[in-house]
């Protein structure tokens, strides 16, 4: 979002970037309308009632006031979930304004009654209406104890998200896979375009030998071949347990598994043969870690268009990835390979060839 915002300003346009949490605004063209206290309150309320996206009333009122002042011709939406926004209030404002709306979806939350992804749980209730059966991911993000909320949320979101005329909103997806799902959902009335995510090729490129040596020295990495994993946060859905299973199948004298983006707790629980590195905010350091690896293994069970695959390949590193979601659309090297989701044995045999 910020890359697009800054590019618009550089081109001479007026642009206002708005968000609800994580960091304060740093210029007059930015607006953070949430707060840590509101985030905590929204999390608690959602846990109780399951109505994700229907709290944060005051914060959304503040956003709407700022939008009224700015008077945008186009509003570009991104993720509307995350405990910071009231979607009902926002769309009512969009309806009464005369702006065009572009909405980039980064997951499936916009057309389900609860979850951002449903592949892992093999649930297709979203096609006909969530709530007919108990949601298999109630305690998955965004967690709730209210099992009756999925039907209510599905119907409410369908009403709200289809309230704009079809000629006023365009849906953007980063992958053909997600575009196909949107076309089967209640959002199918809107034009759908695929715009792949991009990365900074000035950063993500094969880094110099000195940069690779420096990052390996910093994290105590030896001369063994590195099988790299990158995620933040790591979870079972991202394949963390698959890396642990992989560690038992590889020759530890030849290969070292290095995982980037782990929490302090996860780093304390690593099995032998696995090196943990916390999340890095330095893209150059991350590119150097990619460049130090023989291969990136991305055992994600659910994903839209994983940019870690793009970053690794741009750094000259092949990728082995589970064949899920839009992952196949991110691989362009002949030596990058797809394996069946969850097939750690086949993955280990492939990885041992790099």
Short mmCIF file of C-alpha atoms in Angstrom, two decimals:
data_model
loop_
_atom_site.label_atom_id
_atom_site.label_comp_id
_atom_site.label_asym_id
_atom_site.label_seq_id
_atom_site.Cartn_x
_atom_site.Cartn_y
_atom_site.Cartn_z
CA UNK A 1 0.00 0.00 0.00
CA UNK A 2 2.72 2.47 0.97
CA UNK A 3 4.68 1.80 -2.22
CA UNK A 4 1.58 2.68 -4.27
CA UNK A 5 0.89 5.74 -2.11
CA UNK A 6 4.40 7.15 -2.48
CA UNK A 7 4.41 6.45 -6.22
CA UNK A 8 1.19 8.45 -6.64
CA UNK A 9 2.67 11.40 -4.78
CA UNK A 10 5.83 11.23 -6.91
CA UNK A 11 3.60 11.39 -10.01
CA UNK A 12 1.98 14.59 -8.76
CA UNK A 13 -1.28 13.14 -7.47
CA UNK A 14 -2.86 13.83 -4.10
CA UNK A 15 -2.85 10.65 -2.03
CA UNK A 16 -3.81 9.80 1.54
CA UNK A 17 -2.72 6.48 3.08
CA UNK A 18 -4.90 5.31 6.00
CA UNK A 19 -4.46 2.38 8.35
CA UNK A 20 -5.63 1.32 11.77
CA UNK A 21 -2.74 -0.14 13.71
CA UNK A 22 0.93 -1.04 14.13
CA UNK A 23 2.71 2.26 13.43
CA UNK A 24 1.97 5.99 13.71
CA UNK A 25 1.68 8.30 10.73
CA UNK A 26 4.89 10.06 9.72
CA UNK A 27 3.57 12.77 7.37
CA UNK A 28 0.44 14.80 6.58
CA UNK A 29 -0.33 12.40 3.72
CA UNK A 30 -0.69 9.52 6.19
CA UNK A 31 -3.38 8.82 8.77
CA UNK A 32 -3.43 6.16 11.49
CA UNK A 33 -6.92 6.13 12.99
CA UNK A 34 -6.60 3.27 15.48
CA UNK A 35 -4.83 2.71 18.78
CA UNK A 36 -3.37 -0.21 20.77
CA UNK A 37 -6.23 0.09 23.29
CA UNK A 38 -8.85 -0.12 20.55
CA UNK A 39 -7.09 -3.14 19.05
CA UNK A 40 -7.23 -4.99 22.38
CA UNK A 41 -10.90 -4.08 22.84
CA UNK A 42 -11.79 -5.22 19.32
CA UNK A 43 -9.97 -8.53 19.85
CA UNK A 44 -11.90 -9.13 23.07
CA UNK A 45 -15.29 -8.25 21.61
CA UNK A 46 -14.67 -10.42 18.56
CA UNK A 47 -13.67 -13.33 20.76
CA UNK A 48 -17.03 -13.05 22.53
CA UNK A 49 -19.43 -12.32 19.66
CA UNK A 50 -17.54 -13.46 16.55
CA UNK A 51 -18.47 -10.31 14.63
CA UNK A 52 -15.06 -9.51 13.15
CA UNK A 53 -15.14 -6.21 11.31
CA UNK A 54 -18.16 -4.85 13.17
CA UNK A 55 -16.48 -3.11 16.11
CA UNK A 56 -14.09 -0.10 16.17
CA UNK A 57 -16.98 2.36 15.71
CA UNK A 58 -15.22 5.51 16.95
CA UNK A 59 -12.08 4.74 15.00
CA UNK A 60 -14.06 4.28 11.79
CA UNK A 61 -15.96 7.51 12.45
CA UNK A 62 -12.58 9.26 12.70
CA UNK A 63 -11.51 7.70 9.40
CA UNK A 64 -14.73 8.80 7.69
CA UNK A 65 -14.27 12.35 8.97
CA UNK A 66 -10.78 12.40 7.44
CA UNK A 67 -12.09 10.97 4.17
CA UNK A 68 -14.78 13.67 4.03
CA UNK A 69 -12.05 16.29 4.41
CA UNK A 70 -9.89 14.71 1.74
CA UNK A 71 -12.64 13.99 -0.81
CA UNK A 72 -11.02 11.14 -2.76
CA UNK A 73 -11.90 10.34 -6.38
CA UNK A 74 -10.72 6.74 -5.90
CA UNK A 75 -10.55 4.64 -2.73
CA UNK A 76 -8.23 1.63 -2.85
CA UNK A 77 -9.10 -0.90 -0.15
CA UNK A 78 -6.81 -3.65 1.07
CA UNK A 79 -7.32 -6.00 4.04
CA UNK A 80 -10.41 -4.88 5.96
CA UNK A 81 -9.97 -7.37 8.79
CA UNK A 82 -7.48 -7.12 11.62
CA UNK A 83 -9.40 -5.60 14.56
CA UNK A 84 -9.30 -1.96 13.44
CA UNK A 85 -12.34 -1.15 11.29
CA UNK A 86 -16.14 -1.20 11.13
CA UNK A 87 -16.95 -2.44 7.63
CA UNK A 88 -20.63 -1.47 7.81
CA UNK A 89 -19.82 2.18 8.49
CA UNK A 90 -17.11 2.27 5.84
CA UNK A 91 -19.31 0.86 3.07
CA UNK A 92 -22.19 3.16 3.97
CA UNK A 93 -19.78 6.05 3.45
CA UNK A 94 -18.59 4.56 0.15
CA UNK A 95 -22.21 4.28 -1.05
CA UNK A 96 -23.03 7.92 -0.37
CA UNK A 97 -19.77 9.20 -1.83
CA UNK A 98 -19.23 9.32 -5.58
CA UNK A 99 -15.76 7.78 -5.56
CA UNK A 100 -14.62 4.76 -7.50
CA UNK A 101 -13.57 1.77 -5.39
CA UNK A 102 -10.75 -0.66 -6.05
CA UNK A 103 -10.45 -3.53 -3.58
CA UNK A 104 -7.34 -5.71 -3.51
CA UNK A 105 -8.06 -8.99 -1.74
CA UNK A 106 -5.14 -10.70 -0.03
CA UNK A 107 -7.13 -13.68 1.24
CA UNK A 108 -10.68 -15.10 1.29
CA UNK A 109 -12.09 -13.33 4.36
CA UNK A 110 -14.29 -11.00 2.27
CA UNK A 111 -16.52 -13.87 1.15
CA UNK A 112 -16.60 -16.22 4.15
CA UNK A 113 -18.43 -16.11 7.45
CA UNK A 114 -15.27 -16.34 9.49
CA UNK A 115 -11.95 -17.53 8.07
CA UNK A 116 -9.38 -15.96 5.73
CA UNK A 117 -8.54 -19.40 4.29
CA UNK A 118 -10.45 -22.68 4.16
CA UNK A 119 -8.18 -25.07 2.22
CA UNK A 120 -6.53 -26.56 5.32
CA UNK A 121 -9.90 -27.37 6.90
CA UNK A 122 -11.41 -28.62 3.59
CA UNK A 123 -14.48 -26.44 4.13
CA UNK A 124 -16.65 -25.18 1.26
CA UNK A 125 -19.54 -23.69 3.21
CA UNK A 126 -18.69 -20.25 1.78
CA UNK A 127 -20.08 -21.33 -1.60
CA UNK A 128 -23.64 -21.69 -0.33
CA UNK A 129 -23.60 -19.85 2.99
CA UNK A 130 -21.58 -20.36 6.16
CA UNK A 131 -23.38 -21.58 9.26
CA UNK A 132 -25.22 -24.67 8.02
CA UNK A 133 -22.62 -26.72 9.89
CA UNK A 134 -20.33 -25.80 12.75
CA UNK A 135 -17.31 -23.85 11.53
CA UNK A 136 -14.19 -26.07 11.70
CA UNK A 137 -11.98 -23.05 12.38
CA UNK A 138 -13.84 -21.16 15.11
CA UNK A 139 -10.71 -20.74 17.22
CA UNK A 140 -8.56 -19.96 14.21
CA UNK A 141 -8.02 -16.32 13.28
CA UNK A 142 -10.11 -14.36 14.14
CA UNK A 143 -10.91 -16.63 17.12
CA UNK A 144 -14.35 -16.62 18.70
CA UNK A 145 -16.36 -18.71 21.16
CA UNK A 146 -19.65 -17.84 19.43
CA UNK A 147 -20.43 -20.74 17.08
CA UNK A 148 -23.58 -19.00 15.82
CA UNK A 149 -21.66 -15.99 14.51
CA UNK A 150 -20.57 -17.49 11.18
CA UNK A 151 -24.05 -17.49 9.64
CA UNK A 152 -24.70 -13.94 10.87
CA UNK A 153 -21.33 -12.68 9.62
CA UNK A 154 -21.70 -14.34 6.23
CA UNK A 155 -25.10 -12.77 5.61
CA UNK A 156 -24.01 -9.37 6.94
CA UNK A 157 -20.83 -9.32 4.86
CA UNK A 158 -22.69 -10.42 1.74
CA UNK A 159 -25.18 -7.58 2.18
CA UNK A 160 -22.49 -4.98 2.88
CA UNK A 161 -19.87 -6.01 0.34
CA UNK A 162 -22.37 -6.25 -2.53
CA UNK A 163 -24.09 -2.94 -1.70
CA UNK A 164 -22.08 -0.91 -4.22
CA UNK A 165 -23.26 -0.94 -7.86
CA UNK A 166 -21.19 -3.26 -10.04
CA UNK A 167 -19.88 -0.33 -12.08
CA UNK A 168 -18.38 1.38 -9.04
CA UNK A 169 -16.06 -1.31 -7.67
CA UNK A 170 -13.34 -3.49 -9.16
CA UNK A 171 -11.86 -6.48 -7.35
CA UNK A 172 -8.11 -7.06 -7.66
CA UNK A 173 -6.48 -10.37 -6.70
CA UNK A 174 -2.75 -11.18 -6.69
CA UNK A 175 -3.35 -14.67 -8.10
CA UNK A 176 -5.50 -16.41 -10.68
CA UNK A 177 -6.33 -18.94 -7.96
CA UNK A 178 -7.96 -16.31 -5.74
CA UNK A 179 -9.68 -14.72 -8.75
CA UNK A 180 -11.29 -18.09 -9.45
CA UNK A 181 -12.64 -18.29 -5.91
CA UNK A 182 -13.99 -14.73 -6.05
CA UNK A 183 -15.79 -15.62 -9.29
CA UNK A 184 -17.61 -18.40 -7.38
CA UNK A 185 -18.58 -16.10 -4.49
CA UNK A 186 -21.17 -13.37 -3.95
CA UNK A 187 -18.54 -10.85 -5.11
CA UNK A 188 -18.77 -12.24 -8.65
CA UNK A 189 -21.00 -9.31 -9.71
CA UNK A 190 -17.91 -7.09 -9.77
CA UNK A 191 -15.16 -6.99 -12.42
CA UNK A 192 -12.18 -9.09 -11.30
CA UNK A 193 -8.60 -8.39 -12.36
CA UNK A 194 -5.41 -10.27 -11.52
CA UNK A 195 -2.44 -8.08 -10.58
CA UNK A 196 0.50 -10.10 -9.27
CA UNK A 197 2.40 -8.84 -6.24
CA UNK A 198 5.84 -7.49 -7.03
CA UNK A 199 9.12 -7.26 -5.15
CA UNK A 200 12.01 -4.78 -5.19
CA UNK A 201 14.54 -6.28 -7.60
CA UNK A 202 17.10 -3.70 -6.52
CA UNK A 203 17.14 -5.47 -3.15
CA UNK A 204 16.16 -9.04 -3.94
CA UNK A 205 18.98 -10.11 -6.22
CA UNK A 206 22.02 -12.37 -5.70
CA UNK A 207 23.93 -10.57 -2.97
CA UNK A 208 27.70 -10.25 -2.89
CA UNK A 209 29.97 -12.89 -1.36
CA UNK A 210 30.88 -10.45 1.41
CA UNK A 211 27.21 -9.89 2.29
CA UNK A 212 26.56 -13.63 2.35
CA UNK A 213 29.67 -14.23 4.49
CA UNK A 214 28.62 -11.47 6.88
CA UNK A 215 25.09 -12.78 7.42
CA UNK A 216 26.31 -16.37 7.86
CA UNK A 217 28.87 -15.21 10.40
CA UNK A 218 26.23 -13.16 12.25
CA UNK A 219 23.95 -16.17 12.73
CA UNK A 220 26.63 -18.83 13.16
CA UNK A 221 25.87 -20.68 9.93
CA UNK A 222 28.54 -23.17 8.85
CA UNK A 223 29.59 -24.56 5.48
CA UNK A 224 26.74 -27.07 5.19
CA UNK A 225 24.13 -26.58 2.48
CA UNK A 226 21.27 -24.43 3.74
CA UNK A 227 17.62 -25.34 3.28
CA UNK A 228 15.88 -22.07 4.08
CA UNK A 229 12.38 -21.38 5.36
CA UNK A 230 10.94 -17.87 5.67
CA UNK A 231 7.64 -16.85 7.28
CA UNK A 232 6.31 -14.43 9.89
CA UNK A 233 4.55 -15.57 11.93
CA UNK A 234 5.32 -19.27 11.75
CA UNK A 235 2.47 -21.69 12.41
CA UNK A 236 1.30 -25.18 11.56
CA UNK A 237 -0.45 -23.68 8.53
CA UNK A 238 2.88 -22.30 7.35
CA UNK A 239 4.43 -25.76 7.64
CA UNK A 240 6.54 -25.39 10.78
CA UNK A 241 5.91 -29.00 11.86
CA UNK A 242 6.82 -30.15 8.33
CA UNK A 243 10.27 -28.64 8.78
CA UNK A 244 10.65 -30.60 12.01
CA UNK A 245 9.69 -33.79 10.16
CA UNK A 246 12.11 -32.87 7.37
CA UNK A 247 14.96 -32.52 9.87
CA UNK A 248 14.63 -36.24 10.69
CA UNK A 249 14.96 -37.22 7.03
CA UNK A 250 18.01 -35.21 5.97
CA UNK A 251 21.70 -35.92 6.44
CA UNK A 252 22.59 -33.41 9.16
CA UNK A 253 26.27 -33.55 8.22
CA UNK A 254 25.44 -32.17 4.78
CA UNK A 255 22.34 -29.99 5.32
CA UNK A 256 21.32 -27.32 7.79
CA UNK A 257 17.72 -26.15 8.04
CA UNK A 258 17.50 -22.40 8.72
CA UNK A 259 14.15 -20.84 9.62
CA UNK A 260 13.72 -17.06 9.52
CA UNK A 261 10.91 -15.26 11.36
CA UNK A 262 10.54 -17.43 14.46
CA UNK A 263 9.31 -16.15 17.81
CA UNK A 264 11.52 -16.44 20.89
CA UNK A 265 9.36 -19.30 22.18
CA UNK A 266 9.59 -21.20 18.89
CA UNK A 267 13.37 -20.77 18.82
CA UNK A 268 13.63 -22.42 22.24
CA UNK A 269 11.67 -25.45 20.99
CA UNK A 270 13.68 -26.22 17.84
CA UNK A 271 14.84 -29.81 17.30
CA UNK A 272 18.47 -30.69 16.49
CA UNK A 273 19.51 -29.74 12.98
CA UNK A 274 17.31 -26.64 12.80
CA UNK A 275 18.69 -23.11 13.22
CA UNK A 276 16.27 -20.36 14.21
CA UNK A 277 16.54 -16.70 13.26
CA UNK A 278 14.07 -14.05 14.48
CA UNK A 279 12.20 -11.81 12.08
CA UNK A 280 14.47 -9.30 10.37
CA UNK A 281 13.31 -5.85 9.31
CA UNK A 282 16.28 -5.50 6.96
CA UNK A 283 15.39 -6.51 3.41
CA UNK A 284 19.07 -6.57 2.46
CA UNK A 285 19.79 -9.00 5.30
CA UNK A 286 16.86 -11.15 4.19
CA UNK A 287 18.14 -11.11 0.60
CA UNK A 288 21.57 -12.13 1.90
CA UNK A 289 19.99 -15.05 3.76
CA UNK A 290 18.22 -16.13 0.56
CA UNK A 291 21.51 -15.84 -1.33
CA UNK A 292 23.26 -18.04 1.24
CA UNK A 293 20.80 -20.91 0.73
CA UNK A 294 20.90 -23.84 -1.66
CA UNK A 295 17.11 -23.94 -1.83
CA UNK A 296 14.02 -22.38 -0.24
CA UNK A 297 11.45 -24.83 1.09
CA UNK A 298 7.97 -23.33 1.44
CA UNK A 299 5.63 -25.98 2.93
CA UNK A 300 2.65 -23.65 3.26
CA UNK A 301 -0.74 -25.33 3.47
CA UNK A 302 -2.70 -22.22 2.49
CA UNK A 303 -1.48 -19.23 0.53
CA UNK A 304 -2.57 -16.71 -2.03
CA UNK A 305 0.58 -15.58 -3.84
CA UNK A 306 3.60 -16.08 -1.55
CA UNK A 307 6.18 -13.40 -2.22
CA UNK A 308 8.88 -15.40 -0.38
CA UNK A 309 8.99 -17.59 -3.49
CA UNK A 310 9.51 -14.53 -5.70
CA UNK A 311 12.20 -13.17 -3.39
CA UNK A 312 14.14 -16.44 -3.28
CA UNK A 313 14.11 -16.91 -7.04
CA UNK A 314 15.16 -13.29 -7.57
CA UNK A 315 18.16 -14.00 -5.33
CA UNK A 316 19.12 -16.93 -7.56
CA UNK A 317 17.72 -19.65 -5.31
CA UNK A 318 15.34 -22.43 -6.45
CA UNK A 319 12.14 -23.12 -4.53
CA UNK A 320 10.40 -26.31 -3.46
CA UNK A 321 6.82 -25.52 -2.51
CA UNK A 322 3.56 -27.28 -1.77
CA UNK A 323 1.12 -27.12 -4.68
CA UNK A 324 -1.60 -25.08 -2.97
CA UNK A 325 -3.42 -21.82 -3.66
CA UNK A 326 -1.54 -19.53 -5.99
CA UNK A 327 1.90 -21.02 -5.25
CA UNK A 328 2.35 -22.45 -8.75
CA UNK A 329 1.96 -18.94 -10.18
CA UNK A 330 5.03 -17.73 -8.27
CA UNK A 331 7.56 -20.25 -9.62
CA UNK A 332 9.47 -19.38 -12.80
CA UNK A 333 12.79 -21.23 -12.58
CA UNK A 334 13.12 -24.62 -14.25
CA UNK A 335 14.70 -26.04 -11.10
CA UNK A 336 11.89 -24.83 -8.80
CA UNK A 337 9.46 -27.64 -8.06
CA UNK A 338 5.99 -28.27 -6.65
CA UNK A 339 5.15 -31.24 -4.42
CA UNK A 340 1.84 -32.51 -3.12
CA UNK A 341 0.69 -30.70 -0.01
CA UNK A 342 1.97 -32.43 3.14
CA UNK A 343 4.25 -34.86 1.31
CA UNK A 344 7.39 -34.29 3.37
CA UNK A 345 9.02 -37.49 2.08
CA UNK A 346 8.83 -36.40 -1.57
CA UNK A 347 9.98 -32.93 -0.54
CA UNK A 348 12.99 -34.38 1.30
CA UNK A 349 14.00 -36.44 -1.75
CA UNK A 350 13.78 -33.34 -3.93
CA UNK A 351 15.62 -31.11 -1.48
CA UNK A 352 18.47 -33.62 -1.20
CA UNK A 353 19.24 -33.00 -4.88
CA UNK A 354 20.13 -29.33 -4.41
#
